[in-house]
C-alpha cells in the first residue's frame, strides 16, 4: 500500500505540491471545495470587467488529468483527526500518511462582521462577480435618480485599504467610469464618478518599496482617484462610510456612498485554528499557523502548512508575504521533503530548512506603464508593462487558453473594451456580471514576485 | 415634443426596431429587465460549456451608445395602461405615443410547474448556467458514489423534447461525456454516460424538413444518444423520469436519473395576457398575442406586438415560427411603419401588411458536419458546417468580440477544449459554471433562418 499524501487546497501551493509528487511512489488526493484552480493575482480583473472568470481559472481535474497517481475530491474539509490521521469530508474520512494544508486566507473586518454586507472583499470568484454587480448597478441606479445628491452618492465609490488589491480596484473602477462607460448613459456622466481610496498608513502599498508607492500614487491621481491617507474606517453603512483621521481624533469624515470595496485585512482559514487546537501549534494574530523551519507542525512531521495560511518567520524574523511565489516554493519544498523521506535521503529529524528565494517584484501602474524591480535591473514604462504582461501570460501555465487571453488583452488594450458587462442572476439585485475581456491596464500592482 | 416610442424587450425584434428608428424624429426608450442583448440561438452552447455568457451577450447601452435619440431603461415592466398610454415600471410610468412589445416566451410544463425544479428549461443565461451546474455536478456525484446503480443514475441524462434545443442539448451532453471529460476521473468512466432524448412525435425536429430530421437522428445516434420517439412524459421526480408510449397506453418506462433538461414547450410572457385583457386582443393556446396584418392590436394602431410573443397567421394560416429572423423582420416593419406614419406616407388605416421572407434554414449536425437548405442550394458536410459558422459569426454583429469568438471556436474545434468548466456560486449545490469556449460542434440545429 503506497504512501498516501492528502493535499487540502488546490491553490498555488497545493497544486505545486501535487505536481512535484508526479511519478513519486505515493497516492495523492487533492481536496478542494471548488473544482478549479484560481489565478488569484488577476482576480481584480474579473471584479472590474477586465477578464471573465474562465480566463483565470482552470479545472483541477483537467490540470491533473495525466498525473495518474493523483485524484481530485470535490468537497469541503470539515475537520482533521491528527491522531487517527484522517481528514473529514461530507463524503467520509480520507486517511493520510502525509498531510499538506494549503487553505489560504479570507478577508476579515477587524471585529465588524456586519460591514461585510456593505463592503464585500475580494478573495473568490463570487466576491469578484458580486463587486462587479455592485459597481455596474450603481451607475444604473444613478441614471434613474433625479435628486443630485442621490446621484452623487451612487456615483461615489470607496475602496478601503491601500494594499495591492485596493490600489488595483480603485484604479480599475476609475478606468471603467472614465473610459468604459463613457457615453453609455443619457442623464448621468459616468466620467464624473468619484473614486476614493482609503489607507490607514501614510502611503499606498506600505509593504512595497517607497519608489513603487510613489509611482502608484502618481498614476492613481492621474486616474482621478482621491487618496485619503492616514485614515481608518470608523463605520460602514448602506449609504455612507465614516472615516477617522490618524493625526486628529476629532476629525471624522462621512462619505455618502452605496458602493464600498473591502481590501483591508485577511485572516487564516478556519482549518488553521482547528489544526492549532489539535496539535498545539501557535497562531499569529491573523490566524495564520506558525510553522517549523521545515513547514511542519510541532510534534507532527507528517503535517505541513504552506502558503498564505502559514506564518514562516525563520528566514527574516518577519512572516513571509502572502504571495503566490512563497506558496509555490513552499509546496515544492514540502513535496520534495516527502519524496526524500520515502527514499530515506531525508531524516524527518533534521531536514534542510525551507528558504524563500525572493526574485524581485513588479507592478503595473496604469495603461501600458509599469515598474519592474528585478533587483538586477529596473524596467519602467511600456517596457516594464510588456514584461508584466509576459510574466503573467507565462504564469497562466495551467491554462489552455493562454493565447486567447493574450488576444483578449491585446484587443482590449487597443479598444478599452469591457463590452459584455452583463448583469445576470437573481439576487436582491441582479448578480454575477459576466464581463468581457479587457487589458490589465488599470493602476495595478502585482502582489507577487516574478517567477 | 417629439413622438415617443417605447420598446419593451431588447431581444432580436426590439433591438432591430430600435436600430431602424435611428435618426428618426422620435424619442426611443428601450426597456429591458436585463442590461444585455442575448444571442439566444447559441444559448445551448453556454449550457454545455461551448461558450461563456459574455460571448453571446452584449450590453444594450453599448449597442445603442451612438444612437442619440435612444435611451435604455433597466427595469421590469409591471403593466401597461393602454388608455393613458404609459408603461408601468418600478421607477414610475413611462409614457408612449407608439409602443412595441417584444417580450418573447418562457418555457412551460404543460400544467406541471412542479417539474421545473427537476427539469430546468433553457431561455435565459441563468437557465444555461443552472443546466451546466447540474450536468457537471452529476459527474462529480457519480465519482463519489460506490453503488453501481447509483453511479448509473448519476451518469444518466434525459432531455425532454426533440426540437432544436433538445437535439442540441442531447448532442452537446453526449460530446462532453465522450470527449471533454475523458480521463478526468479515477473511478468512473464518463464516456459510459447514457444520454436519452425523448420526443412525443415520431421524429426529432418535427417542424423541419424530413431530410434534416433524418440527418439529425443519424448524427445523434453516432454520438451515442438514445432516441425515445413517440414517448411523452408522465412524471418527473428528483431521481427518475417516467415515460408513456404513444402506441401502447399500458407501456410506461421509468428511467432513474438526477439530471433532466426541459426543451418541450413555451408560452408567451405574462405581458401578453395583460395586453390582451386591456385591448381585447386574442391569445392563442400558447399565450401568444394574435396580431393584425400590420402587427398592431385591434383598435390600437399605436401598439405593436412582435417576435415570439406575436401570433401572426395572416401569411400562411399557420403562426410564423418563433425564430430570430421573424422577430428581426417584424421589428424592422414596425419601426418603418411608425416612421411612415410620422412622414404622413402611411395611413394608419390601411398600411401594407407585414410579409415574412423565408430565407431557408440550416443545421449543424455534429462536429464539422452540417446541412444548409438555402432553397437555391443545399450544402452538406464540412462546407455546410463552414457556412453555418460563417452565418453565425456574421450574426454576432453587435458583438465587439466576434474575432475572439471565432478564435475560441477554432481553438476549441481542434482541441475539443471545454477547459474552464468551473463550478462557482453558493446555491444548494454550487452554481453558475463558467465554461470555456469550445466549437459549436455538437449535434445542433439552428432554429432560425439564414439572414
mmCIF file of C-alpha atoms in Angstrom, chain B residues 32-212:
data_model
loop_
_atom_site.group_PDB
_atom_site.id
_atom_site.type_symbol
_atom_site.label_atom_id
_atom_site.label_comp_id
_atom_site.label_asym_id
_atom_site.label_seq_id
_atom_site.Cartn_x
_atom_site.Cartn_y
_atom_site.Cartn_z
ATOM 1 C CA UNK B 32 -35.489 45.534 -20.521
ATOM 2 C CA UNK B 33 -35.072 43.851 -17.141
ATOM 3 C CA UNK B 34 -31.633 42.699 -18.313
ATOM 4 C CA UNK B 35 -28.857 45.073 -19.318
ATOM 5 C CA UNK B 36 -27.829 42.972 -22.306
ATOM 6 C CA UNK B 37 -28.998 41.620 -25.647
ATOM 7 C CA UNK B 38 -28.712 37.835 -25.776
ATOM 8 C CA UNK B 39 -27.839 35.855 -28.906
ATOM 9 C CA UNK B 40 -30.285 33.116 -27.959
ATOM 10 C CA UNK B 41 -29.601 30.678 -30.841
ATOM 11 C CA UNK B 42 -26.243 29.909 -29.226
ATOM 12 C CA UNK B 43 -27.536 29.706 -25.641
ATOM 13 C CA UNK B 44 -27.263 25.901 -25.726
ATOM 14 C CA UNK B 45 -23.523 26.415 -26.202
ATOM 15 C CA UNK B 46 -23.385 28.186 -22.838
ATOM 16 C CA UNK B 47 -25.492 25.476 -21.224
ATOM 17 C CA UNK B 48 -23.000 22.869 -22.382
ATOM 18 C CA UNK B 49 -19.688 24.636 -21.979
ATOM 19 C CA UNK B 50 -19.297 25.651 -25.572
ATOM 20 C CA UNK B 51 -19.186 29.369 -24.897
ATOM 21 C CA UNK B 52 -19.122 31.785 -21.980
ATOM 22 C CA UNK B 53 -22.156 34.008 -21.408
ATOM 23 C CA UNK B 54 -20.050 37.007 -22.373
ATOM 24 C CA UNK B 55 -19.524 35.520 -25.822
ATOM 25 C CA UNK B 56 -23.212 35.585 -26.740
ATOM 26 C CA UNK B 57 -24.417 38.693 -24.945
ATOM 27 C CA UNK B 58 -23.723 42.386 -25.408
ATOM 28 C CA UNK B 59 -24.799 45.320 -23.219
ATOM 29 C CA UNK B 60 -27.764 47.218 -24.677
ATOM 30 C CA UNK B 61 -26.154 50.509 -23.655
ATOM 31 C CA UNK B 62 -23.034 49.672 -25.619
ATOM 32 C CA UNK B 63 -25.027 48.627 -28.701
ATOM 33 C CA UNK B 64 -27.147 51.803 -28.647
ATOM 34 C CA UNK B 65 -24.394 54.102 -27.363
ATOM 35 C CA UNK B 66 -24.132 56.209 -30.524
ATOM 36 C CA UNK B 67 -27.888 56.301 -31.207
ATOM 37 C CA UNK B 68 -28.557 59.628 -29.560
ATOM 38 C CA UNK B 69 -32.370 59.532 -29.848
ATOM 39 C CA UNK B 70 -32.459 56.285 -27.870
ATOM 40 C CA UNK B 71 -32.221 55.638 -24.148
ATOM 41 C CA UNK B 72 -32.091 52.358 -22.234
ATOM 42 C CA UNK B 73 -34.048 51.763 -19.038
ATOM 43 C CA UNK B 74 -33.066 48.785 -16.918
ATOM 44 C CA UNK B 75 -36.197 47.541 -15.197
ATOM 45 C CA UNK B 76 -39.199 45.241 -15.277
ATOM 46 C CA UNK B 77 -42.438 46.358 -16.921
ATOM 47 C CA UNK B 78 -45.184 45.619 -14.427
ATOM 48 C CA UNK B 79 -48.131 46.736 -16.551
ATOM 49 C CA UNK B 80 -49.383 48.827 -19.462
ATOM 50 C CA UNK B 81 -52.106 51.482 -19.251
ATOM 51 C CA UNK B 82 -53.384 51.461 -22.818
ATOM 52 C CA UNK B 83 -55.845 54.280 -22.062
ATOM 53 C CA UNK B 84 -53.362 56.742 -20.562
ATOM 54 C CA UNK B 85 -50.712 55.309 -22.878
ATOM 55 C CA UNK B 86 -47.971 54.661 -20.393
ATOM 56 C CA UNK B 87 -45.896 51.670 -19.370
ATOM 57 C CA UNK B 88 -45.557 50.927 -15.664
ATOM 58 C CA UNK B 89 -42.117 50.251 -14.204
ATOM 59 C CA UNK B 90 -40.825 50.231 -10.619
ATOM 60 C CA UNK B 91 -39.240 53.593 -11.462
ATOM 61 C CA UNK B 92 -42.647 55.040 -12.375
ATOM 62 C CA UNK B 93 -44.734 55.330 -15.551
ATOM 63 C CA UNK B 94 -43.102 55.788 -18.971
ATOM 64 C CA UNK B 95 -45.460 57.499 -21.445
ATOM 65 C CA UNK B 96 -45.554 56.438 -25.098
ATOM 66 C CA UNK B 97 -47.093 57.538 -28.362
ATOM 67 C CA UNK B 98 -46.157 54.257 -30.045
ATOM 68 C CA UNK B 99 -45.490 51.025 -28.169
ATOM 69 C CA UNK B 100 -43.619 47.945 -29.396
ATOM 70 C CA UNK B 101 -43.923 44.890 -27.173
ATOM 71 C CA UNK B 102 -41.304 42.199 -27.793
ATOM 72 C CA UNK B 103 -41.017 40.292 -24.529
ATOM 73 C CA UNK B 104 -40.894 36.818 -26.069
ATOM 74 C CA UNK B 105 -41.737 33.491 -24.456
ATOM 75 C CA UNK B 106 -40.745 31.332 -21.494
ATOM 76 C CA UNK B 107 -40.843 27.564 -21.260
ATOM 77 C CA UNK B 108 -43.911 25.870 -19.787
ATOM 78 C CA UNK B 109 -44.521 22.492 -18.188
ATOM 79 C CA UNK B 110 -47.978 21.630 -19.507
ATOM 80 C CA UNK B 111 -49.684 22.128 -16.164
ATOM 81 C CA UNK B 112 -46.879 20.571 -14.111
ATOM 82 C CA UNK B 113 -44.978 23.571 -12.709
ATOM 83 C CA UNK B 114 -43.570 21.252 -10.033
ATOM 84 C CA UNK B 115 -41.418 19.621 -12.728
ATOM 85 C CA UNK B 116 -39.372 22.782 -13.221
ATOM 86 C CA UNK B 117 -37.256 22.193 -10.082
ATOM 87 C CA UNK B 118 -36.108 18.855 -11.528
ATOM 88 C CA UNK B 119 -36.023 19.790 -15.202
ATOM 89 C CA UNK B 120 -34.851 23.359 -15.895
ATOM 90 C CA UNK B 121 -35.599 24.843 -19.299
ATOM 91 C CA UNK B 122 -33.279 26.907 -21.468
ATOM 92 C CA UNK B 123 -34.328 30.506 -22.135
ATOM 93 C CA UNK B 124 -32.007 32.693 -20.055
ATOM 94 C CA UNK B 125 -28.333 32.792 -19.118
ATOM 95 C CA UNK B 126 -29.357 31.702 -15.623
ATOM 96 C CA UNK B 127 -31.118 28.675 -17.126
ATOM 97 C CA UNK B 128 -27.975 27.886 -19.076
ATOM 98 C CA UNK B 129 -25.613 28.125 -16.110
ATOM 99 C CA UNK B 130 -28.041 26.125 -13.936
ATOM 100 C CA UNK B 131 -28.054 23.328 -16.511
ATOM 101 C CA UNK B 132 -24.242 23.417 -16.753
ATOM 102 C CA UNK B 133 -24.017 23.120 -12.989
ATOM 103 C CA UNK B 134 -26.372 20.123 -12.902
ATOM 104 C CA UNK B 135 -24.582 18.319 -15.722
ATOM 105 C CA UNK B 136 -21.078 18.811 -14.287
ATOM 106 C CA UNK B 137 -22.149 18.113 -10.718
ATOM 107 C CA UNK B 138 -23.743 14.839 -11.846
ATOM 108 C CA UNK B 139 -20.334 13.549 -12.930
ATOM 109 C CA UNK B 140 -18.809 14.681 -9.610
ATOM 110 C CA UNK B 141 -21.583 12.895 -7.694
ATOM 111 C CA UNK B 142 -21.071 9.738 -9.738
ATOM 112 C CA UNK B 143 -17.337 9.793 -8.942
ATOM 113 C CA UNK B 144 -18.159 9.840 -5.218
ATOM 114 C CA UNK B 145 -20.746 7.028 -5.390
ATOM 115 C CA UNK B 146 -19.865 3.388 -4.804
ATOM 116 C CA UNK B 147 -23.196 1.642 -5.514
ATOM 117 C CA UNK B 148 -23.213 0.799 -9.261
ATOM 118 C CA UNK B 149 -26.917 1.592 -9.687
ATOM 119 C CA UNK B 150 -26.449 4.993 -8.056
ATOM 120 C CA UNK B 151 -23.470 5.691 -10.302
ATOM 121 C CA UNK B 152 -25.558 4.673 -13.316
ATOM 122 C CA UNK B 153 -28.370 7.049 -12.307
ATOM 123 C CA UNK B 154 -25.939 9.957 -11.902
ATOM 124 C CA UNK B 155 -24.472 9.181 -15.333
ATOM 125 C CA UNK B 156 -27.906 9.183 -16.995
ATOM 126 C CA UNK B 157 -29.059 12.408 -18.664
ATOM 127 C CA UNK B 158 -32.578 12.844 -20.032
ATOM 128 C CA UNK B 159 -33.550 15.621 -22.436
ATOM 129 C CA UNK B 160 -37.297 16.160 -22.866
ATOM 130 C CA UNK B 161 -38.321 17.477 -26.289
ATOM 131 C CA UNK B 162 -36.897 16.688 -29.725
ATOM 132 C CA UNK B 163 -36.987 20.228 -31.110
ATOM 133 C CA UNK B 164 -33.840 22.225 -31.927
ATOM 134 C CA UNK B 165 -32.972 22.942 -28.290
ATOM 135 C CA UNK B 166 -33.447 19.333 -27.255
ATOM 136 C CA UNK B 167 -31.393 17.977 -30.146
ATOM 137 C CA UNK B 168 -28.616 20.484 -29.476
ATOM 138 C CA UNK B 169 -28.567 19.745 -25.745
ATOM 139 C CA UNK B 170 -28.550 15.963 -26.125
ATOM 140 C CA UNK B 171 -25.725 16.086 -28.636
ATOM 141 C CA UNK B 172 -23.728 18.509 -26.523
ATOM 142 C CA UNK B 173 -24.062 16.475 -23.317
ATOM 143 C CA UNK B 174 -23.001 13.359 -25.228
ATOM 144 C CA UNK B 175 -19.939 15.175 -26.537
ATOM 145 C CA UNK B 176 -18.966 16.432 -23.058
ATOM 146 C CA UNK B 177 -19.183 12.887 -21.713
ATOM 147 C CA UNK B 178 -17.354 11.244 -24.585
ATOM 148 C CA UNK B 179 -14.616 13.802 -25.230
ATOM 149 C CA UNK B 180 -14.380 16.689 -22.806
ATOM 150 C CA UNK B 181 -14.319 14.728 -19.545
ATOM 151 C CA UNK B 182 -12.478 11.651 -20.836
ATOM 152 C CA UNK B 183 -9.712 10.713 -18.377
ATOM 153 C CA UNK B 184 -10.735 13.349 -15.832
ATOM 154 C CA UNK B 185 -11.980 10.861 -13.230
ATOM 155 C CA UNK B 186 -10.371 7.972 -11.371
ATOM 156 C CA UNK B 187 -13.384 5.800 -10.502
ATOM 157 C CA UNK B 188 -15.975 6.442 -13.213
ATOM 158 C CA UNK B 189 -15.669 6.407 -16.989
ATOM 159 C CA UNK B 190 -17.594 9.450 -18.216
ATOM 160 C CA UNK B 191 -17.707 8.007 -21.726
ATOM 161 C CA UNK B 192 -20.166 5.421 -20.345
ATOM 162 C CA UNK B 193 -22.735 8.143 -19.643
ATOM 163 C CA UNK B 194 -26.210 7.478 -21.030
ATOM 164 C CA UNK B 195 -27.925 10.354 -22.852
ATOM 165 C CA UNK B 196 -31.646 9.945 -23.600
ATOM 166 C CA UNK B 197 -33.650 12.208 -25.897
ATOM 167 C CA UNK B 198 -37.449 11.994 -25.546
ATOM 168 C CA UNK B 199 -39.800 13.198 -28.323
ATOM 169 C CA UNK B 200 -43.581 12.932 -28.367
ATOM 170 C CA UNK B 201 -43.801 12.619 -32.166
ATOM 171 C CA UNK B 202 -42.226 10.052 -34.453
ATOM 172 C CA UNK B 203 -39.147 12.089 -35.424
ATOM 173 C CA UNK B 204 -36.865 14.746 -33.995
ATOM 174 C CA UNK B 205 -37.164 18.296 -35.370
ATOM 175 C CA UNK B 206 -40.805 17.738 -36.361
ATOM 176 C CA UNK B 207 -41.039 21.355 -37.537
ATOM 177 C CA UNK B 208 -38.172 20.859 -40.010
ATOM 178 C CA UNK B 209 -37.961 19.091 -43.372
ATOM 179 C CA UNK B 210 -37.827 15.302 -43.017
ATOM 180 C CA UNK B 211 -34.339 15.281 -44.519
ATOM 181 C CA UNK B 212 -32.979 17.400 -41.696
#
